[in-house]
PDB file of C-alpha atoms in Angstrom:
ATOM      1  CA  MET A 275      -8.146   4.965   8.058  1.00 42.00           C
ATOM      2  CA  ASP A 276     -11.637   5.621   6.896  1.00 41.00           C
ATOM      3  CA  GLY A 277     -13.858   2.930   5.468  1.00 38.00           C
ATOM      4  CA  GLY A 278     -16.437   5.178   3.861  1.00 37.00           C
ATOM      5  CA  GLU A 279     -18.712   3.957   1.127  1.00 34.00           C
ATOM      6  CA  GLY A 280     -18.060   4.936  -2.489  1.00 35.00           C
ATOM      7  CA  VAL A 281     -20.769   6.831  -4.330  1.00 32.00           C
ATOM      8  CA  GLY A 282     -22.746   4.729  -6.802  1.00 36.00           C
ATOM      9  CA  VAL A 283     -20.655   1.573  -6.274  1.00 38.00           C
ATOM     10  CA  HIS A 284     -22.323  -1.581  -4.954  1.00 41.00           C
ATOM     11  CA  TYR A 285     -20.361  -4.485  -3.487  1.00 41.00           C
ATOM     12  CA  ASP A 286     -21.066  -7.996  -4.742  1.00 49.00           C
ATOM     13  CA  PRO A 287     -20.328 -10.409  -1.855  1.00 49.00           C
ATOM     14  CA  ARG A 288     -19.136 -12.971  -4.404  1.00 47.00           C
ATOM     15  CA  MET A 289     -16.363 -10.600  -5.479  1.00 60.00           C
ATOM     16  CA  ASN A 290     -12.783 -11.400  -4.536  1.00 93.00           C
ATOM     17  CA  GLU A 291     -11.507  -8.672  -2.247  1.00 96.00           C
ATOM     18  CA  LEU A 292      -7.985  -9.206  -3.584  1.00 97.00           C
ATOM     19  CA  LEU A 293      -7.306  -9.776  -7.272  1.00 97.00           C
ATOM     20  CA  VAL A 294      -4.146 -11.663  -8.247  1.00 96.00           C
ATOM     21  CA  ASP A 295      -2.898 -11.214 -11.824  1.00 96.00           C
ATOM     22  CA  ARG A 296       0.092 -13.359 -12.785  1.00 96.00           C
ATOM     23  CA  ARG A 297       1.749 -11.986 -15.907  1.00 96.00           C
ATOM     24  CA  ASP A 298       3.960 -13.854 -18.372  1.00 93.00           C
ATOM     25  CA  ASP A 299       7.019 -11.726 -17.517  1.00 94.00           C
ATOM     26  CA  GLY A 300       7.159 -12.880 -13.891  1.00 95.00           C
ATOM     27  CA  VAL A 301       5.327  -9.823 -12.540  1.00 97.00           C
ATOM     28  CA  VAL A 302       2.391 -10.445 -10.206  1.00 98.00           C
ATOM     29  CA  VAL A 303      -0.142  -7.632  -9.688  1.00 98.00           C
ATOM     30  CA  LEU A 304      -2.157  -7.622  -6.452  1.00 98.00           C
ATOM     31  CA  THR A 305      -5.201  -5.339  -6.598  1.00 98.00           C
ATOM     32  CA  LEU A 306      -7.099  -4.404  -3.434  1.00 98.00           C
ATOM     33  CA  ASN A 307     -10.668  -4.855  -4.593  1.00 97.00           C
ATOM     34  CA  ARG A 308     -13.240  -3.185  -2.343  1.00 95.00           C
ATOM     35  CA  PRO A 309     -13.828   0.036  -4.298  1.00 96.00           C
ATOM     36  CA  ASP A 310     -17.181   0.508  -2.532  1.00 94.00           C
ATOM     37  CA  ARG A 311     -15.204   0.957   0.730  1.00 93.00           C
ATOM     38  CA  ARG A 312     -12.210   2.682  -0.859  1.00 96.00           C
ATOM     39  CA  ASN A 313     -10.304  -0.591  -0.445  1.00 97.00           C
ATOM     40  CA  SER A 314     -10.324  -0.542   3.345  1.00 95.00           C
ATOM     41  CA  MET A 315      -8.640  -3.516   5.004  1.00 95.00           C
ATOM     42  CA  THR A 316     -11.640  -5.666   5.860  1.00 93.00           C
ATOM     43  CA  ASP A 317     -11.314  -9.003   7.636  1.00 92.00           C
ATOM     44  CA  GLY A 318     -12.005 -10.776   4.346  1.00 93.00           C
ATOM     45  CA  MET A 319      -9.382  -8.821   2.439  1.00 96.00           C
ATOM     46  CA  THR A 320      -6.858  -9.324   5.237  1.00 95.00           C
ATOM     47  CA  GLU A 321      -7.302 -13.099   5.120  1.00 95.00           C
ATOM     48  CA  GLN A 322      -7.032 -13.143   1.322  1.00 96.00           C
ATOM     49  CA  TRP A 323      -3.888 -11.006   1.583  1.00 97.00           C
ATOM     50  CA  ARG A 324      -2.362 -13.449   4.086  1.00 97.00           C
ATOM     51  CA  ARG A 325      -2.962 -16.395   1.767  1.00 96.00           C
ATOM     52  CA  ALA A 326      -1.778 -14.570  -1.363  1.00 96.00           C
ATOM     53  CA  VAL A 327       1.516 -13.404   0.147  1.00 97.00           C
ATOM     54  CA  GLY A 328       2.096 -16.890   1.551  1.00 96.00           C
ATOM     55  CA  ASP A 329       1.615 -18.340  -1.940  1.00 96.00           C
ATOM     56  CA  LEU A 330       4.015 -15.793  -3.449  1.00 97.00           C
ATOM     57  CA  LYS A 331       6.713 -16.693  -0.906  1.00 96.00           C
ATOM     58  CA  ARG A 332       6.645 -20.265  -2.210  1.00 95.00           C
ATOM     59  CA  ASP A 333       6.484 -19.397  -5.918  1.00 95.00           C
ATOM     60  CA  GLY A 334       9.901 -19.553  -7.542  1.00 92.00           C
ATOM     61  CA  ASP A 335       8.615 -18.080 -10.809  1.00 94.00           C
ATOM     62  CA  VAL A 336       7.721 -14.689  -9.300  1.00 96.00           C
ATOM     63  CA  ARG A 337      10.223 -11.936 -10.137  1.00 97.00           C
ATOM     64  CA  CYS A 338       8.416  -8.765  -8.992  1.00 98.00           C
ATOM     65  CA  VAL A 339       5.171  -7.904  -7.171  1.00 98.00           C
ATOM     66  CA  VAL A 340       3.044  -4.793  -7.773  1.00 98.00           C
ATOM     67  CA  VAL A 341       0.288  -3.671  -5.383  1.00 98.00           C
ATOM     68  CA  THR A 342      -2.453  -1.217  -6.379  1.00 98.00           C
ATOM     69  CA  GLY A 343      -6.100  -0.438  -5.660  1.00 98.00           C
ATOM     70  CA  ALA A 344      -9.325  -0.847  -7.622  1.00 97.00           C
ATOM     71  CA  GLY A 345     -11.375   2.254  -8.358  1.00 96.00           C
ATOM     72  CA  SER A 346     -10.383   5.758  -7.303  1.00 96.00           C
ATOM     73  CA  ALA A 347      -8.525   4.914  -4.067  1.00 98.00           C
ATOM     74  CA  PHE A 348      -5.430   2.924  -3.208  1.00 98.00           C
ATOM     75  CA  CYS A 349      -6.379   1.983   0.358  1.00 98.00           C
ATOM     76  CA  SER A 350      -8.309   3.909   3.009  1.00 96.00           C
ATOM     77  CA  GLY A 351      -6.660   1.937   5.808  1.00 94.00           C
ATOM     78  CA  GLY A 352      -8.143  -0.243   8.496  1.00 88.00           C
ATOM     79  CA  ASP A 353     -11.861  -0.988   8.428  1.00 81.00           C
ATOM     80  CA  LEU A 354     -13.231   1.322  11.131  1.00 75.00           C
ATOM     81  CA  SER A 355     -16.591  -0.404  11.431  1.00 72.00           C
ATOM     82  CA  TRP A 356     -15.331  -2.584  14.287  1.00 66.00           C
ATOM     83  CA  LEU A 357     -13.644   0.150  16.353  1.00 65.00           C
ATOM     84  CA  ALA A 358     -16.781   1.363  18.139  1.00 60.00           C
ATOM     85  CA  ASP A 359     -17.122  -2.020  19.865  1.00 62.00           C
ATOM     86  CA  ARG A 360     -13.506  -2.314  20.968  1.00 61.00           C
ATOM     87  CA  GLY A 361     -14.313  -1.218  24.518  1.00 62.00           C
ATOM     88  CA  ALA A 362     -15.582  -4.755  25.120  1.00 70.00           C
ATOM     89  CA  GLU A 363     -12.030  -6.142  24.755  1.00 78.00           C
ATOM     90  CA  ASP A 364      -9.175  -5.672  27.189  1.00 85.00           C
ATOM     91  CA  VAL A 365      -5.782  -4.316  26.187  1.00 86.00           C
ATOM     92  CA  PRO A 366      -3.960  -7.694  25.906  1.00 88.00           C
ATOM     93  CA  ALA A 367      -6.612  -9.064  23.533  1.00 85.00           C
ATOM     94  CA  LEU A 368      -6.582  -5.903  21.436  1.00 85.00           C
ATOM     95  CA  ARG A 369      -2.787  -5.943  21.337  1.00 88.00           C
ATOM     96  CA  ASP A 370      -2.772  -9.500  19.996  1.00 90.00           C
ATOM     97  CA  ARG A 371      -5.417  -8.642  17.414  1.00 88.00           C
ATOM     98  CA  MET A 372      -3.585  -5.551  16.181  1.00 90.00           C
ATOM     99  CA  LEU A 373      -0.181  -7.235  16.088  1.00 93.00           C
ATOM    100  CA  GLY A 374      -1.569 -10.027  13.916  1.00 94.00           C
ATOM    101  CA  PHE A 375      -3.230  -7.485  11.627  1.00 94.00           C
ATOM    102  CA  TYR A 376      -0.024  -5.449  11.259  1.00 96.00           C
ATOM    103  CA  ARG A 377       2.153  -8.491  10.607  1.00 97.00           C
ATOM    104  CA  THR A 378      -0.223  -9.869   8.006  1.00 97.00           C
ATOM    105  CA  TRP A 379      -0.183  -6.709   5.887  1.00 98.00           C
ATOM    106  CA  LEU A 380       3.503  -5.939   6.390  1.00 97.00           C
ATOM    107  CA  SER A 381       4.418  -9.468   5.284  1.00 97.00           C
ATOM    108  CA  ILE A 382       4.842  -7.873   1.840  1.00 97.00           C
ATOM    109  CA  ALA A 383       8.277  -6.827   3.142  1.00 96.00           C
ATOM    110  CA  GLU A 384       9.225 -10.480   3.683  1.00 96.00           C
ATOM    111  CA  LEU A 385       9.110 -11.354  -0.022  1.00 97.00           C
ATOM    112  CA  GLU A 386      12.570 -11.958  -1.484  1.00 96.00           C
ATOM    113  CA  VAL A 387      11.654 -10.370  -4.817  1.00 97.00           C
ATOM    114  CA  PRO A 388      11.286  -6.607  -5.397  1.00 98.00           C
ATOM    115  CA  THR A 389       7.904  -5.165  -4.434  1.00 98.00           C
ATOM    116  CA  ILE A 390       6.309  -2.012  -5.853  1.00 98.00           C
ATOM    117  CA  ALA A 391       3.342   0.007  -4.603  1.00 98.00           C
ATOM    118  CA  ALA A 392       1.341   1.919  -7.229  1.00 98.00           C
ATOM    119  CA  ILE A 393      -0.654   4.458  -5.180  1.00 98.00           C
ATOM    120  CA  ASN A 394      -3.407   5.283  -7.650  1.00 98.00           C
ATOM    121  CA  GLY A 395      -5.512   7.339  -5.222  1.00 98.00           C
ATOM    122  CA  ALA A 396      -6.006   8.063  -1.554  1.00 98.00           C
ATOM    123  CA  ALA A 397      -3.614   6.173   0.747  1.00 98.00           C
ATOM    124  CA  VAL A 398      -4.753   6.707   4.315  1.00 97.00           C
ATOM    125  CA  GLY A 399      -3.336   5.556   7.648  1.00 97.00           C
ATOM    126  CA  ALA A 400      -2.479   1.872   7.559  1.00 96.00           C
ATOM    127  CA  GLY A 401      -3.029   1.949   3.798  1.00 97.00           C
ATOM    128  CA  LEU A 402      -0.129   4.351   3.316  1.00 98.00           C
ATOM    129  CA  CYS A 403       2.051   2.498   5.808  1.00 97.00           C
ATOM    130  CA  PHE A 404       1.867  -0.865   4.118  1.00 96.00           C
ATOM    131  CA  ALA A 405       2.632   0.795   0.770  1.00 98.00           C
ATOM    132  CA  LEU A 406       5.785   2.239   2.357  1.00 98.00           C
ATOM    133  CA  ALA A 407       6.829  -1.299   3.304  1.00 97.00           C
ATOM    134  CA  CYS A 408       7.359  -1.988  -0.413  1.00 98.00           C
ATOM    135  CA  ASP A 409      10.790  -1.550  -2.008  1.00 97.00           C
ATOM    136  CA  LEU A 410       9.610   1.076  -4.490  1.00 98.00           C
ATOM    137  CA  VAL A 411       6.604   3.383  -4.111  1.00 98.00           C
ATOM    138  CA  TYR A 412       5.081   5.334  -6.994  1.00 98.00           C
ATOM    139  CA  ALA A 413       2.074   7.624  -6.652  1.00 98.00           C
ATOM    140  CA  ALA A 414      -0.357   9.482  -8.835  1.00 98.00           C
ATOM    141  CA  GLU A 415       0.543  13.167  -8.734  1.00 98.00           C
ATOM    142  CA  ASP A 416      -2.858  14.040  -7.266  1.00 98.00           C
ATOM    143  CA  ALA A 417      -3.127  11.078  -4.876  1.00 98.00           C
ATOM    144  CA  LYS A 418      -3.844  12.091  -1.264  1.00 98.00           C
ATOM    145  CA  LEU A 419      -1.458  10.611   1.318  1.00 98.00           C
ATOM    146  CA  LEU A 420      -2.235  11.063   5.004  1.00 98.00           C
ATOM    147  CA  VAL A 421      -1.955   9.397   8.413  1.00 97.00           C
ATOM    148  CA  PRO A 422      -4.807  10.857  10.524  1.00 95.00           C
ATOM    149  CA  PHE A 423      -4.477   8.498  13.486  1.00 94.00           C
ATOM    150  CA  THR A 424      -4.448  11.101  16.252  1.00 94.00           C
ATOM    151  CA  SER A 425      -7.501  12.889  14.847  1.00 92.00           C
ATOM    152  CA  LEU A 426      -9.361   9.611  15.399  1.00 88.00           C
ATOM    153  CA  GLY A 427      -8.078   9.303  18.954  1.00 90.00           C
ATOM    154  CA  LEU A 428      -5.631   6.581  17.971  1.00 90.00           C
ATOM    155  CA  HIS A 429      -1.910   6.152  18.394  1.00 94.00           C
ATOM    156  CA  PRO A 430      -0.309   5.505  14.970  1.00 96.00           C
ATOM    157  CA  GLY A 431      -0.164   1.861  13.932  1.00 95.00           C
ATOM    158  CA  MET A 432       1.064  -0.368  11.079  1.00 97.00           C
ATOM    159  CA  ALA A 433       4.656   0.712  11.892  1.00 97.00           C
ATOM    160  CA  ALA A 434       3.873   4.331  10.951  1.00 97.00           C
ATOM    161  CA  THR A 435       6.406   5.682  13.461  1.00 97.00           C
ATOM    162  CA  TYR A 436       9.113   3.589  11.746  1.00 96.00           C
ATOM    163  CA  LEU A 437       8.142   3.615   8.082  1.00 96.00           C
ATOM    164  CA  LEU A 438       7.452   7.341   7.641  1.00 97.00           C
ATOM    165  CA  PRO A 439      10.727   8.590   9.210  1.00 96.00           C
ATOM    166  CA  ARG A 440      12.676   5.976   7.267  1.00 94.00           C
ATOM    167  CA  ALA A 441      11.111   7.086   3.968  1.00 95.00           C
ATOM    168  CA  ALA A 442      10.999  10.871   4.279  1.00 94.00           C
ATOM    169  CA  GLY A 443      12.928  11.807   7.422  1.00 94.00           C
ATOM    170  CA  VAL A 444      11.839  12.658  10.929  1.00 96.00           C
ATOM    171  CA  GLY A 445      10.658  16.185  10.073  1.00 96.00           C
ATOM    172  CA  VAL A 446       8.148  15.124   7.430  1.00 96.00           C
ATOM    173  CA  ALA A 447       7.024  12.208   9.595  1.00 97.00           C
ATOM    174  CA  ARG A 448       6.422  14.468  12.576  1.00 97.00           C
ATOM    175  CA  GLU A 449       4.333  16.907  10.579  1.00 97.00           C
ATOM    176  CA  MET A 450       2.213  14.203   8.978  1.00 97.00           C
ATOM    177  CA  LEU A 451       1.704  12.191  12.183  1.00 97.00           C
ATOM    178  CA  LEU A 452       1.209  15.087  14.606  1.00 97.00           C
ATOM    179  CA  THR A 453      -0.889  17.396  12.424  1.00 96.00           C
ATOM    180  CA  GLY A 454      -2.542  14.923  10.066  1.00 95.00           C
ATOM    181  CA  ARG A 455      -1.651  17.089   7.055  1.00 96.00           C
ATOM    182  CA  THR A 456      -2.516  15.648   3.655  1.00 97.00           C
ATOM    183  CA  VAL A 457       0.370  15.394   1.182  1.00 98.00           C
ATOM    184  CA  LEU A 458      -0.266  15.023  -2.536  1.00 98.00           C
ATOM    185  CA  GLY A 459       1.708  12.534  -4.589  1.00 98.00           C
ATOM    186  CA  ALA A 460       3.806  15.172  -6.361  1.00 98.00           C
ATOM    187  CA  GLU A 461       4.942  16.674  -3.049  1.00 97.00           C
ATOM    188  CA  ALA A 462       5.520  13.209  -1.604  1.00 98.00           C
ATOM    189  CA  ALA A 463       7.953  12.518  -4.431  1.00 98.00           C
ATOM    190  CA  ALA A 464       9.784  15.792  -3.765  1.00 96.00           C
ATOM    191  CA  THR A 465      10.233  14.932  -0.067  1.00 95.00           C
ATOM    192  CA  GLY A 466      11.259  11.324  -0.688  1.00 96.00           C
ATOM    193  CA  LEU A 467       8.136   9.864   0.906  1.00 97.00           C
ATOM    194  CA  VAL A 468       7.529   8.065  -2.394  1.00 98.00           C
ATOM    195  CA  THR A 469       9.998   7.166  -5.128  1.00 97.00           C
ATOM    196  CA  ARG A 470       8.375   9.119  -7.988  1.00 98.00           C
ATOM    197  CA  ALA A 471       5.006  10.524  -9.031  1.00 98.00           C
ATOM    198  CA  PHE A 472       3.247  10.171 -12.378  1.00 98.00           C
ATOM    199  CA  PRO A 473       0.010  11.533 -13.844  1.00 98.00           C
ATOM    200  CA  ARG A 474      -2.835   9.367 -12.595  1.00 97.00           C
ATOM    201  CA  GLU A 475      -3.819   8.193 -16.061  1.00 97.00           C
ATOM    202  CA  SER A 476      -0.347   6.821 -16.808  1.00 98.00           C
ATOM    203  CA  LEU A 477       0.644   5.597 -13.334  1.00 98.00           C
ATOM    204  CA  LEU A 478      -0.101   1.893 -13.719  1.00 97.00           C
ATOM    205  CA  ALA A 479       1.424   1.675 -17.192  1.00 98.00           C
ATOM    206  CA  GLU A 480       4.592   3.368 -15.911  1.00 98.00           C
ATOM    207  CA  VAL A 481       4.775   1.074 -12.880  1.00 98.00           C
ATOM    208  CA  LEU A 482       4.204  -2.071 -14.934  1.00 98.00           C
ATOM    209  CA  GLY A 483       7.013  -1.005 -17.248  1.00 98.00           C
ATOM    210  CA  ILE A 484       9.313  -0.548 -14.256  1.00 98.00           C
ATOM    211  CA  ALA A 485       8.201  -3.891 -12.826  1.00 98.00           C
ATOM    212  CA  SER A 486       8.809  -5.666 -16.117  1.00 97.00           C
ATOM    213  CA  ALA A 487      12.318  -4.217 -16.398  1.00 96.00           C
ATOM    214  CA  THR A 488      13.044  -5.191 -12.787  1.00 97.00           C
ATOM    215  CA  ALA A 489      11.723  -8.719 -13.340  1.00 96.00           C
ATOM    216  CA  ALA A 490      14.027  -9.104 -16.352  1.00 95.00           C
ATOM    217  CA  ASN A 491      17.165  -8.656 -14.224  1.00 94.00           C
ATOM    218  CA  ALA A 492      19.195 -11.558 -12.824  1.00 94.00           C
ATOM    219  CA  PRO A 493      17.090 -13.067  -9.999  1.00 93.00           C
ATOM    220  CA  VAL A 494      19.878 -14.069  -7.595  1.00 93.00           C
ATOM    221  CA  ALA A 495      21.674 -10.735  -7.929  1.00 94.00           C
ATOM    222  CA  THR A 496      18.371  -8.878  -7.503  1.00 95.00           C
ATOM    223  CA  ARG A 497      17.394 -10.784  -4.350  1.00 93.00           C
ATOM    224  CA  LEU A 498      20.807 -10.323  -2.761  1.00 94.00           C
ATOM    225  CA  THR A 499      20.704  -6.608  -3.588  1.00 94.00           C
ATOM    226  CA  LYS A 500      17.305  -6.346  -1.892  1.00 94.00           C
ATOM    227  CA  VAL A 501      18.791  -7.968   1.227  1.00 93.00           C
ATOM    228  CA  ALA A 502      21.717  -5.528   1.173  1.00 93.00           C
ATOM    229  CA  LEU A 503      19.364  -2.541   1.073  1.00 92.00           C
ATOM    230  CA  ALA A 504      16.975  -3.840   3.756  1.00 88.00           C
ATOM    231  CA  GLY A 505      16.415  -1.453   6.629  1.00 79.00           C
ATOM    232  CA  GLY A 506      18.079   1.428   4.822  1.00 81.00           C
ATOM    233  CA  GLY A 507      21.349  -0.305   3.937  1.00 83.00           C
ATOM    234  CA  HIS A 508      24.470  -1.252   5.872  1.00 88.00           C
ATOM    235  CA  ALA A 509      25.568   0.229   9.181  1.00 87.00           C
ATOM    236  CA  ASP A 510      28.843   1.546   7.776  1.00 91.00           C
ATOM    237  CA  LEU A 511      31.292   1.299   4.879  1.00 93.00           C
ATOM    238  CA  ASP A 512      33.139  -1.729   6.242  1.00 94.00           C
ATOM    239  CA  ALA A 513      29.881  -3.643   6.740  1.00 92.00           C
ATOM    240  CA  ALA A 514      28.976  -2.938   3.107  1.00 94.00           C
ATOM    241  CA  LEU A 515      32.366  -4.136   1.878  1.00 94.00           C
ATOM    242  CA  ARG A 516      32.157  -7.325   3.922  1.00 94.00           C
ATOM    243  CA  TRP A 517      28.705  -8.116   2.576  1.00 92.00           C
ATOM    244  CA  GLU A 518      29.598  -7.312  -1.035  1.00 93.00           C
ATOM    245  CA  SER A 519      32.829  -9.319  -0.917  1.00 95.00           C
ATOM    246  CA  LEU A 520      30.679 -12.352  -0.105  1.00 93.00           C
ATOM    247  CA  ALA A 521      27.543 -11.642  -2.147  1.00 93.00           C
ATOM    248  CA  GLN A 522      29.328 -10.741  -5.391  1.00 93.00           C
ATOM    249  CA  PRO A 523      31.226 -14.061  -5.562  1.00 94.00           C
ATOM    250  CA  VAL A 524      27.906 -15.848  -5.011  1.00 92.00           C
ATOM    251  CA  THR A 525      26.553 -14.226  -8.174  1.00 91.00           C
ATOM    252  CA  MET A 526      29.792 -14.986 -10.006  1.00 91.00           C
ATOM    253  CA  ALA A 527      29.057 -18.671  -9.473  1.00 91.00           C
ATOM    254  CA  THR A 528      25.650 -18.502 -11.190  1.00 90.00           C
ATOM    255  CA  GLY A 529      24.842 -19.085 -14.830  1.00 90.00           C
ATOM    256  CA  ASP A 530      23.309 -15.619 -14.885  1.00 88.00           C
ATOM    257  CA  LEU A 531      26.741 -13.998 -14.941  1.00 87.00           C
ATOM    258  CA  LEU A 532      27.718 -15.907 -18.100  1.00 86.00           C
ATOM    259  CA  GLU A 533      24.380 -15.040 -19.700  1.00 84.00           C
ATOM    260  CA  GLY A 534      24.737 -11.374 -18.778  1.00 87.00           C
ATOM    261  CA  LEU A 535      28.237 -11.167 -20.264  1.00 88.00           C
ATOM    262  CA  ALA A 536      27.152 -13.035 -23.405  1.00 89.00           C
ATOM    263  CA  ALA A 537      24.170 -10.729 -23.869  1.00 86.00           C
ATOM    264  CA  GLN A 538      26.379  -7.670 -23.525  1.00 88.00           C
ATOM    265  CA  ARG A 539      28.865  -9.075 -26.015  1.00 92.00           C
ATOM    266  CA  GLU A 540      26.129 -10.003 -28.500  1.00 91.00           C
ATOM    267  CA  ARG A 541      24.249  -6.724 -27.980  1.00 90.00           C
ATOM    268  CA  ARG A 542      20.961  -8.376 -27.015  1.00 89.00           C
ATOM    269  CA  ALA A 543      18.700  -8.535 -23.991  1.00 88.00           C
ATOM    270  CA  PRO A 544      19.767 -11.178 -21.456  1.00 89.00           C
ATOM    271  CA  ARG A 545      17.577 -14.207 -20.826  1.00 88.00           C
ATOM    272  CA  PHE A 546      18.079 -15.010 -17.157  1.00 89.00           C
ATOM    273  CA  GLY A 547      16.819 -18.201 -15.523  1.00 79.00           C
ATOM    274  CA  ASN A 548      16.002 -18.885 -11.901  1.00 63.00           C
ATOM    275  CA  SER A 549      19.523 -19.974 -10.964  1.00 56.00           C
TER     276      SER A 549
END
């Protein structure tokens, strides 16, 4: 949640605050690009994020989305420069402003394709929360993860009280939210807060390899599997069986099944379409 300036880094106002890299394998990499402010969520970046995610929702060629940060940080959270003046607004106006801000950044969870966060450095407050809204979360072993809302006099936001318990359990969430303790990426992987941790220098290469392998899987089966796992999975065994007995026949009716079987028989990599 801090928007501090980086040492020796100067911001060019002509710079895009969000970089979009569309790769040939169907992977799209979104890079938060305000390294001078440790990639805090400025108004400009938030608007660019809204447009980019909207474009991705309509793009049938996208197979997987990776989010990372430019420079030494992943995201330092909300831009705090406007908080000092918030006393001029009443609670209803602030509520509407914050709800729009939250929903814009958490729209990453609305994408039908798998999403991956590559936490290359500090992930603070809202910056950590929106990373946890991704399907898979990988962190540099030495990345600092923290949610210091209460130390700033703030109630947690960006669905922190939902996303942290869902990822790592209530105990870890309580400690991080109530004490503000910093957790390093390696420990976060051990507690389940993130999926896995890698050395910082190899993090992005590892994540892009995972993204490429994910993008190469059958798109319909992958999207339906993401739906099945949404919100932590099904309520019970019978709910899972009911869903799978419908979703699996849907995939049986696609050309991807025939291609997958043929590839296995011919001992080659499958070449799935968008069916």
